XYZ file of C-alpha atoms in Angstrom:
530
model
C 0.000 0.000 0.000
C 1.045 3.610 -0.615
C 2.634 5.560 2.277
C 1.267 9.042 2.829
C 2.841 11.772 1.389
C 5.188 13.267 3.065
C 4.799 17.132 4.020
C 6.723 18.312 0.939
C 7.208 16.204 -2.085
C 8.552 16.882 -5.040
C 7.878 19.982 -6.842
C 7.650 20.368 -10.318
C 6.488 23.073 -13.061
C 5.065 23.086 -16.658
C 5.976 27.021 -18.296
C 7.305 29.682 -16.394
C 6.958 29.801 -12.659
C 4.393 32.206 -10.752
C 4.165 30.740 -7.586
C 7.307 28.520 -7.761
C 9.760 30.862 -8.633
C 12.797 30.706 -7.105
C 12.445 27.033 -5.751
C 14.972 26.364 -7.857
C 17.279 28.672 -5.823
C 16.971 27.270 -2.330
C 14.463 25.213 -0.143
C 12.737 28.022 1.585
C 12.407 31.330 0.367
C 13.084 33.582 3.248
C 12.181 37.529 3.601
C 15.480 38.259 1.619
C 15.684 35.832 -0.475
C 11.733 36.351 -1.121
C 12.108 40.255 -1.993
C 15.220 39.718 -4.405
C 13.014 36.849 -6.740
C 9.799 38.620 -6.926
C 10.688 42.152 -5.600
C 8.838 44.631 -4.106
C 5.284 45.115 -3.687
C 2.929 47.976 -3.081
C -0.085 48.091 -1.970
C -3.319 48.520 -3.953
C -6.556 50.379 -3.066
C -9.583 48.155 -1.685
C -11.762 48.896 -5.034
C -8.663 48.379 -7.725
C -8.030 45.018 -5.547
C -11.165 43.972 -6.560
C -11.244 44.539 -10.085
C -7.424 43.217 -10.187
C -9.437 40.044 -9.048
C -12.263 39.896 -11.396
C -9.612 41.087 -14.395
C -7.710 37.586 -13.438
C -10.470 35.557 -13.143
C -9.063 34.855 -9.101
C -11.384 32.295 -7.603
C -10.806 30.202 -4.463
C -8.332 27.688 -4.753
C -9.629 25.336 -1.370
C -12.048 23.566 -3.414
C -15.567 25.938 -3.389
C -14.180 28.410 -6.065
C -15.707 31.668 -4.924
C -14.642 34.398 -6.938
C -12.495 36.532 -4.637
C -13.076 40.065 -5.676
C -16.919 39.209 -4.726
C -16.063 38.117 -1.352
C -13.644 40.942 -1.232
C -16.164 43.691 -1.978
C -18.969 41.539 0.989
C -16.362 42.038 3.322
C -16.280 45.858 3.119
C -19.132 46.341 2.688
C -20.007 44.853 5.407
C -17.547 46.660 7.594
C -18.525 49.906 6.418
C -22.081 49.183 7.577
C -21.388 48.637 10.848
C -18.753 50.068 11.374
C -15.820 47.625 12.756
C -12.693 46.544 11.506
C -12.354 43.316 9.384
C -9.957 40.546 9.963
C -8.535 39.158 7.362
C -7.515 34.727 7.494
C -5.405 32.517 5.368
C -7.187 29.377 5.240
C -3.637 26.837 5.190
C -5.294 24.088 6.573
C -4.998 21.267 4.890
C -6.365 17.961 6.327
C -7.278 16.438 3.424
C -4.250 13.182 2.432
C -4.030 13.596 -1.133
C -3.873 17.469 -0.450
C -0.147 19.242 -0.280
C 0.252 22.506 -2.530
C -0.705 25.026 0.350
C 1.652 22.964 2.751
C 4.319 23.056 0.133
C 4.166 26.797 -0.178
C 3.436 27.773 3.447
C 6.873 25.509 3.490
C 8.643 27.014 0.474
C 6.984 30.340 -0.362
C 5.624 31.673 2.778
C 6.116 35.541 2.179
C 3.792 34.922 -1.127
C 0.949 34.313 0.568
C 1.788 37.012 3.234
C 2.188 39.108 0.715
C -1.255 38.615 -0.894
C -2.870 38.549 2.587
C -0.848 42.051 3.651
C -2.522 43.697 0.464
C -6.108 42.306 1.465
C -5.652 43.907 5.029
C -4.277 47.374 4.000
C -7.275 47.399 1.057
C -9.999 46.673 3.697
C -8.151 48.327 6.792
C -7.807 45.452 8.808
C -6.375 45.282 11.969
C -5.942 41.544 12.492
C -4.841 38.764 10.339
C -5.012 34.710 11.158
C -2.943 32.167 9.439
C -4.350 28.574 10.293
C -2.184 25.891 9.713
C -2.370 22.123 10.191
C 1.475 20.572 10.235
C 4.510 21.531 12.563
C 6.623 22.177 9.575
C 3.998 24.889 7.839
C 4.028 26.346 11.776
C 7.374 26.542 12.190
C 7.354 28.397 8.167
C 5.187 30.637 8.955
C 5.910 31.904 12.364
C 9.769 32.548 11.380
C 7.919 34.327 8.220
C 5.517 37.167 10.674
C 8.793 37.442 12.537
C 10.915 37.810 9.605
C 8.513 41.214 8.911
C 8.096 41.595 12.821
C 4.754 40.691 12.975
C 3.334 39.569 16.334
C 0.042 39.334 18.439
C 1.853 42.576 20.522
C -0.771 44.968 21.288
C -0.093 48.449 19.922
C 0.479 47.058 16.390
C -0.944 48.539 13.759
C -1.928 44.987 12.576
C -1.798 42.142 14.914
C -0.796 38.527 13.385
C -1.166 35.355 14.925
C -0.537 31.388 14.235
C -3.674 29.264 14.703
C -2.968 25.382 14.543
C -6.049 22.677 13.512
C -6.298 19.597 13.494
C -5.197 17.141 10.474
C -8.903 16.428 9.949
C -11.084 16.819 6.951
C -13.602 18.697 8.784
C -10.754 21.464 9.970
C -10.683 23.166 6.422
C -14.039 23.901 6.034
C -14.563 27.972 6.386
C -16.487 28.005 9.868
C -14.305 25.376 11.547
C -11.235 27.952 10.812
C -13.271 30.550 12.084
C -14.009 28.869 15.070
C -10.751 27.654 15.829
C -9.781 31.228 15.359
C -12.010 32.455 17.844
C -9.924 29.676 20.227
C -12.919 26.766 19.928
C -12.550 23.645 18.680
C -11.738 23.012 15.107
C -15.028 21.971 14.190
C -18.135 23.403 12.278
C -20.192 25.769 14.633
C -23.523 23.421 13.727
C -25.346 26.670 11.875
C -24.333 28.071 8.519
C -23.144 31.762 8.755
C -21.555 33.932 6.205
C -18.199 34.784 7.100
C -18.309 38.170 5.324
C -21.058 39.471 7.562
C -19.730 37.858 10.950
C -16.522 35.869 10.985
C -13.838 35.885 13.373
C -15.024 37.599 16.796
C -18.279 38.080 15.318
C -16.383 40.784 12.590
C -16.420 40.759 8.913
C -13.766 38.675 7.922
C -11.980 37.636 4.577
C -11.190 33.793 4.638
C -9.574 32.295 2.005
C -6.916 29.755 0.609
C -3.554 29.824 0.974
C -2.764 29.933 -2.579
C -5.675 32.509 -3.563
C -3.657 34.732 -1.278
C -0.374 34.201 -3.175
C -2.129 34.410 -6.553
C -3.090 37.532 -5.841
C 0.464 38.497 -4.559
C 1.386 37.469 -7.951
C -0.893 39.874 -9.810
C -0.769 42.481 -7.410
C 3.292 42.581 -8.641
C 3.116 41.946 -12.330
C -0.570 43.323 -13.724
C -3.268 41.651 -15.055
C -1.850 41.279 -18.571
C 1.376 39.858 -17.960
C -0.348 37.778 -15.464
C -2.877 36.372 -18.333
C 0.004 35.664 -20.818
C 0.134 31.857 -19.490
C -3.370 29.818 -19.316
C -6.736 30.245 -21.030
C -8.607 33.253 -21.402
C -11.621 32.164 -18.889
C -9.055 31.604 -16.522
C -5.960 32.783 -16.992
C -2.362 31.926 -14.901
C -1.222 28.617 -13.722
C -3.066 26.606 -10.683
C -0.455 24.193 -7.837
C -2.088 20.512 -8.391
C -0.824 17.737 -6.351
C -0.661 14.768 -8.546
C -0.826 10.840 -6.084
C -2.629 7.934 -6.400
C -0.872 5.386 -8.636
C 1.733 7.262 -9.689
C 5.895 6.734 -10.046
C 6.544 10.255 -8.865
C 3.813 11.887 -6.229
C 4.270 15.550 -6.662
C 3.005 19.045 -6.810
C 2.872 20.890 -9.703
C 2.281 24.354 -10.960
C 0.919 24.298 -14.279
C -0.817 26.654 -16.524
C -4.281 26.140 -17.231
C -5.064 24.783 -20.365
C -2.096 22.351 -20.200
C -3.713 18.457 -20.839
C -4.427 16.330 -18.150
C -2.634 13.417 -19.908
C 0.534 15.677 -19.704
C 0.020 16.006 -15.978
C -0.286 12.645 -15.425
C 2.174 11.126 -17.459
C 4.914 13.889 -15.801
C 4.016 12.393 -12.475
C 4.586 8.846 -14.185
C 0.625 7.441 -14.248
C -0.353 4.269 -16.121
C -0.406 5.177 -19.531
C -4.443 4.272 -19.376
C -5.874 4.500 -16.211
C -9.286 2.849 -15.080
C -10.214 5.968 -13.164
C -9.194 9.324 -12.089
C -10.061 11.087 -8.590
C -10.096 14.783 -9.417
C -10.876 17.154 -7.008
C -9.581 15.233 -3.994
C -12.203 13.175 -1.740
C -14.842 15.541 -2.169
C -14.181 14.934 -5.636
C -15.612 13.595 -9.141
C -14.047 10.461 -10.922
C -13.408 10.479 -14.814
C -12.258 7.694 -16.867
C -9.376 7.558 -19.418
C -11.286 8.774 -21.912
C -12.309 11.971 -20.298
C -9.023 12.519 -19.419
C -7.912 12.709 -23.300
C -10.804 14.988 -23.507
C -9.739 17.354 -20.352
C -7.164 20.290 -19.572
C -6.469 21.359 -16.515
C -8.847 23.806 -15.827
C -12.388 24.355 -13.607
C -14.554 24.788 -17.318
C -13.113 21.514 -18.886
C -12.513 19.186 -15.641
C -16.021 20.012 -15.217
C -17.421 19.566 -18.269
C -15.958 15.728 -18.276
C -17.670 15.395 -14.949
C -14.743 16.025 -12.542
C -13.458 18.924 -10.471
C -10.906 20.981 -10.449
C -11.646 21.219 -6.280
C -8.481 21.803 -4.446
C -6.514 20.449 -6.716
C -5.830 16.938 -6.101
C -5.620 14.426 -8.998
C -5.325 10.520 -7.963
C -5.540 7.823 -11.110
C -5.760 4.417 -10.194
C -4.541 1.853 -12.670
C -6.096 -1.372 -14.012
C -4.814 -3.634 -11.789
C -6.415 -2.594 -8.453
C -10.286 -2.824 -7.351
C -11.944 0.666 -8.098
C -14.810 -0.163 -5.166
C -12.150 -1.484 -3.119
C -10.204 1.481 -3.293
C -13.086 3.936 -2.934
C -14.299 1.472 -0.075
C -11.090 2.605 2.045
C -11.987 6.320 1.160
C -14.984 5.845 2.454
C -14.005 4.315 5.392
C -11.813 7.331 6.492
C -14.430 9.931 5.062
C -17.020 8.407 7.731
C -14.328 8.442 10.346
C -13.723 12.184 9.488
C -17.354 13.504 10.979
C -17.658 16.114 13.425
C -20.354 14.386 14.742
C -22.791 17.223 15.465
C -25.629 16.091 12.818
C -27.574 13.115 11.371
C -26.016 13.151 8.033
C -22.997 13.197 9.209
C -22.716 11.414 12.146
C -25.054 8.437 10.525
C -25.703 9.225 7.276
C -21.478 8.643 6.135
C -21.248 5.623 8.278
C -24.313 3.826 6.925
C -23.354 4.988 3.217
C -19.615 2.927 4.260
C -21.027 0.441 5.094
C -23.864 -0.291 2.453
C -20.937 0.299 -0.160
C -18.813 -2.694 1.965
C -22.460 -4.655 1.805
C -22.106 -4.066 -2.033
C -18.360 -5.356 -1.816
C -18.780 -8.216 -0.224
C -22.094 -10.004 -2.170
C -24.812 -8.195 -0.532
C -26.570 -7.948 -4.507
C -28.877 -5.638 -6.217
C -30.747 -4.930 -2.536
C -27.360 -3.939 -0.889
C -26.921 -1.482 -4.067
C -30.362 0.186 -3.601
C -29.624 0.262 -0.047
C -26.650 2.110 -0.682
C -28.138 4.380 -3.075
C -31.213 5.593 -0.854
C -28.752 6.443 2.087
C -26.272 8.708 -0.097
C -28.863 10.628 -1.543
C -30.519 10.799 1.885
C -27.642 12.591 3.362
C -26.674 15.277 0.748
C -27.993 18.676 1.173
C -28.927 17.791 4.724
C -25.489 18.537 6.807
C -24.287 21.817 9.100
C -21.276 21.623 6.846
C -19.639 21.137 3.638
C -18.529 17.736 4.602
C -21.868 15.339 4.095
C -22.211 16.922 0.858
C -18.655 16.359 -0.571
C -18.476 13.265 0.830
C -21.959 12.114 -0.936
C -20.787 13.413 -4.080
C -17.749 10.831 -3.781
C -20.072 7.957 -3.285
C -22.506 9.090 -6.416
C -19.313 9.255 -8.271
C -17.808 6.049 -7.298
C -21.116 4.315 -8.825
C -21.420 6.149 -11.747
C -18.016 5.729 -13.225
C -17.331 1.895 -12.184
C -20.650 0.532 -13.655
C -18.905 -2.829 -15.120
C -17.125 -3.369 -11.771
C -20.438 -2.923 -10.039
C -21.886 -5.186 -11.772
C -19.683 -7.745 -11.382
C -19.557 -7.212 -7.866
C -23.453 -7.311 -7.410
C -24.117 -10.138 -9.976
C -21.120 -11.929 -9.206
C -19.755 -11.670 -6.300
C -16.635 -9.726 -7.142
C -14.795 -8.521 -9.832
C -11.337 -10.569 -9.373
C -8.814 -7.839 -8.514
C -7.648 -7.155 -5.087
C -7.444 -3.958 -3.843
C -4.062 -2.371 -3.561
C -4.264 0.618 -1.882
C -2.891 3.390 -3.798
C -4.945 6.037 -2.622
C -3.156 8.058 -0.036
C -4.284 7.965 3.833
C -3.225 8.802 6.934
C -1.626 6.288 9.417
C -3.958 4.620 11.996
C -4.394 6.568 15.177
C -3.052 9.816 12.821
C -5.574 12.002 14.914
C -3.930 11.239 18.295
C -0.395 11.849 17.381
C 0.247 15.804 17.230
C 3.430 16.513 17.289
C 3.722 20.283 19.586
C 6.303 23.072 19.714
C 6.499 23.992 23.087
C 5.562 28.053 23.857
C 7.978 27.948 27.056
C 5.051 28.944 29.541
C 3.059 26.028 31.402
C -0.025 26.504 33.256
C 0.059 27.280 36.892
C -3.101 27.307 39.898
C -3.107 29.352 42.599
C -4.588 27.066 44.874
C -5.769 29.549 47.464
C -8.094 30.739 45.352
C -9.046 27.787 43.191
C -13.170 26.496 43.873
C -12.903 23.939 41.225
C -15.788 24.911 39.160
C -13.734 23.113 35.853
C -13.945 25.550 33.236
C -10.482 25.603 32.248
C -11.010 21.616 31.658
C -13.453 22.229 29.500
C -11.531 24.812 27.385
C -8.238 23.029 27.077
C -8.579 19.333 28.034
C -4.980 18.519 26.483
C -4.062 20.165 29.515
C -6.089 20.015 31.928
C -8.807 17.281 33.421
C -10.886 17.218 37.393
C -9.284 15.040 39.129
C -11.537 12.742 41.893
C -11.299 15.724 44.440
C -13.121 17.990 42.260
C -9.797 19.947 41.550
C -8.460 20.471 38.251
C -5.213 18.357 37.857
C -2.225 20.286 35.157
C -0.073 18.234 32.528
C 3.705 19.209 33.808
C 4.797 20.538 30.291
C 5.385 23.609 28.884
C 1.709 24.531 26.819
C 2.233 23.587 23.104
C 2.164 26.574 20.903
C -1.065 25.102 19.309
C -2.908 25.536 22.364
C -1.349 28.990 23.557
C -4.886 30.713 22.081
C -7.169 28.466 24.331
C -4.675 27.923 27.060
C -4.842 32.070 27.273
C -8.959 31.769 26.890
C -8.811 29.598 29.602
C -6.633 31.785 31.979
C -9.016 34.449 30.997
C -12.365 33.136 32.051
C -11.474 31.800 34.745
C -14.110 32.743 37.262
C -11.755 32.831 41.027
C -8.765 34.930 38.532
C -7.082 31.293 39.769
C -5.585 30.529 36.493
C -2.596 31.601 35.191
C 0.139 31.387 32.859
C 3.932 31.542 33.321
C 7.090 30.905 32.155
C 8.773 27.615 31.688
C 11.650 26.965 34.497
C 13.546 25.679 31.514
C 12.587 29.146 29.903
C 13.559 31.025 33.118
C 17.068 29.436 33.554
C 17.839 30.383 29.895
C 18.259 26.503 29.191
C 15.631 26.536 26.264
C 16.004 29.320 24.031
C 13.728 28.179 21.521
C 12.156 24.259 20.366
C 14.302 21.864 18.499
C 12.985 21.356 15.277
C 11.666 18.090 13.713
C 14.076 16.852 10.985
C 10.839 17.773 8.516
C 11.070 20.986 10.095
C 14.130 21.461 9.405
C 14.402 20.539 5.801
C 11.250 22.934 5.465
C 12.598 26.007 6.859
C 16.132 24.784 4.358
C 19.402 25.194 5.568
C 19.863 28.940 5.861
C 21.178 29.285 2.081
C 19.865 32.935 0.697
């Protein structure tokens, strides 16, 4: 079975680099390094932002595709009308396996997306901006990145930046989950639908998008619309990051222009030469068979017009030798896993449609297959979140573009292949191994004051749980950096002031300076060259 990718794999491009440039150069483009390959940028009223958007064709790169100078535009107006200052967040989670082009440029382009998030803020007069993140290595980027520019959370900045760290769960890259994270809840959809624009983070207008949609922008913002449409089609001009798995010689991301042939894609990434299927769009995706893909370019128009999806860029071909429902049956396995929990579609609808497909697997016959059918369509357009939905629209997929293999599985009793595992997952137990950087301040009690009421347990239970006397009992480590923002929340509503937060002895004596880094880390942030 395939191993999941690893947090930066190789990178490739097709024309001449937007978003890549300078990769070539060195493994991490810092501030310096950053300024001499693209150069200086300035900033661009909110109004001309806009149309700079809509003159680019800039839509969100996470998978929904909302044009950006329309959410742009929401967002003021929205803070005009009442009167409060936006906040402005770069959406760089990405929980998704087969997902890695915002990871690889929060690793290797960092001050891009900055860049493109900077000239958002100034436009709309923001005062606060959020970058969410998912992995160590794209915290440890982006953190040395605000400090590069000496950014903080300091009060008495003109703009205040700050690191929030989600989960490496499907569900954690949906808008609201970001937004709530932000707010220092839990990573997960609020349970009501709410336009971000009008009430976001703090209950403020805010502008949330994708990591790349913010460099994108940084791109344009530097060399004009009409240089910037010189490479791609006309609908949708530049070049879009893919990240190419699956069954594949070579997994890798990829900038490429749009317009460039899918079968080019694939075959640079080292595909079978003619797949059964293709996964476009990642999990919340659309499959398309080999001949679609000599039919397709890379771009939202055509991938859609095949029936697949451009989504957030993930394309996964399986090859001929491998079960398609076996493969999708693993998929949807993990998918079910994924749910917040907080509604019936969700947290029944995605386990039942799993398991009717396994029914379907393993002989259950035409009944098993109607079964099957009734429960996706019974979930979609029923959940809090984006989630039931895309996940639905993987299942609908899956049985529209392996009709002989369903067949053969429902008259037969299987088709004859095993099922090899190509698509990319996470490692069992992924979601209880998080790797921390320690903050250097740990979480003290002043136990004079202290009534146990359990609050803080409630707010951070990483580090804190009751213990049988009613008291609240502290983990003896320094407060991973991931859990400063609710560790703080914590301190702060605590109703006897008992709470507090200090620094580390190790901290104090001078013995810990600042976190070793993971070796992945490490090779992230590059080895100081530039």
């Amino acid at each position: 079975m395939n191993a999941p990718l690893p947090d930066v794999p190789e990178v490739r491009v097709v024309g001449l680099p937007h978003l890549t440039q300078g990769f070539d150069l060195v493994e991490r483009l810092d501030l310096q390094m950053h300024l001499k390959v693209h150069g200086p940028l300035e900033p661009i009223p909110g109004e001309r932002l806009a149309q700079l958007a809509e003159e680019i064709s800039l839509r969100g790169r996470g998978g929904a595709g909302f044009p950006f100078g329309k959410k742009l535009r929401a967002v003021a107006k929205a803070a005009i009308r009442r009167g409060v200052r936006p906040v402005v967040v770069v959406n760089g989670s990405e929980g998704e396996p087969a997902c890695r082009k915002d990871t690889v440029l929060l690793n290797r382009a960092p001050h891009l997306i900055l860049d493109g998030a900077l000239l958002a803020a100034e436009a709309l007069g923001a005062r606060t901006l959020i970058v969410a993140v998912t992995r160590n290595s794209t915290e440890i980027s982006i953190r040395a990145a605000l400090a590069e520019r000496g950014l903080s959370d300091r009060r008495g900045q003109q703009l205040r930046a700050r690191v929030v760290r989600t989960p490496e769960r499907m569900v954690s890259g949906e808008a609201s989950s970001v937004i709530r994270a932000a707010g220092g809840g839990p990573a997960i959809p609020p349970g009501r639908r709410e336009r971000a624009a009008e009430s976001g983070v703090g209950g403020a207008p805010t502008l949330l998008s994708n990591a790349e949609t913010f460099a994108q922008l940084a791109v344009a913002g530097r060399i004009g619309a009409r240089r910037y449409g010189q490479q791609g089609l006309d609908g949708e001009p530049g070049t879009v990051m893919l990240t190419i798995s699956g069954q594949v010689a070579r997994p890798m991301v990829v900038e490429v222009p749009t317009g460039v042939p899918m079968r080019y894609v694939l075959q640079l990434a080292g595909a079978p030469p003619v797949p059964q299927g293709v996964l476009t769009g990642g999990y919340h995706g659309n499959w398309i068979d080999a001949m679609a893909v000599d039919n397709c370019v890379i771009s939202r128009q055509s991938m859609a017009a095949v029936g697949g999806a451009l989504g957030a860029g993930a394309i996964l071909p399986i090859g001929p030798d491998t079960c398609p429902l076996g493969e999708a049956q693993r998929v949807a396995n993990w998918l079910a896993a994924e749910t917040a929990g907080q509604c019936g579609p969700c947290r029944l609808g995605l386990p039942a449609a799993a398991g009717g497909l396994s029914d379907v697997l393993n002989g259950g016959g035409p009944a098993a297959l109607e079964a099957l059918r009734e429960v996706t369509q019974a979930v979609k357009g029923r959940g809090v979140c984006k989630h039931p939905d895309g996940s639905a629209r993987f299942f609908s997929s899956t049985l529209s573009a392996f009709t002989d293999d369903l067949a053969a599985h429902v008259l037969h009793g299987g088709c004859g292949r095993p099922t090899v595992g190509v698509l990319p997952l996470p490692e069992p137990g992924y979601q209880e191994v998080v790797e921390s950087i320690p903050s250097g301040e740990k979480l003290a009690v002043d136990w004079t004051l202290c009534k146990g009421h359990g609050l803080c347990a409630d707010i951070v239970p990483e580090l804190i749980r009751m213990g049988r006397d009613g008291y609240p009992v502290l983990a003896d480590a320094s407060v991973p950096v991931h859990l400063s923002t609710r560790a703080q929340l914590a301190v702060r509503r605590c109703p006897e002031l008992a709470l507090r937060l200090e620094r580390s002895e190790e901290e104090r004596s001078g013995r810990q300076s600042r976190p070793a880094l993971p070796s992945a880390a490490r090779k992230a942030l590059g080895s100081g060259r530039g």
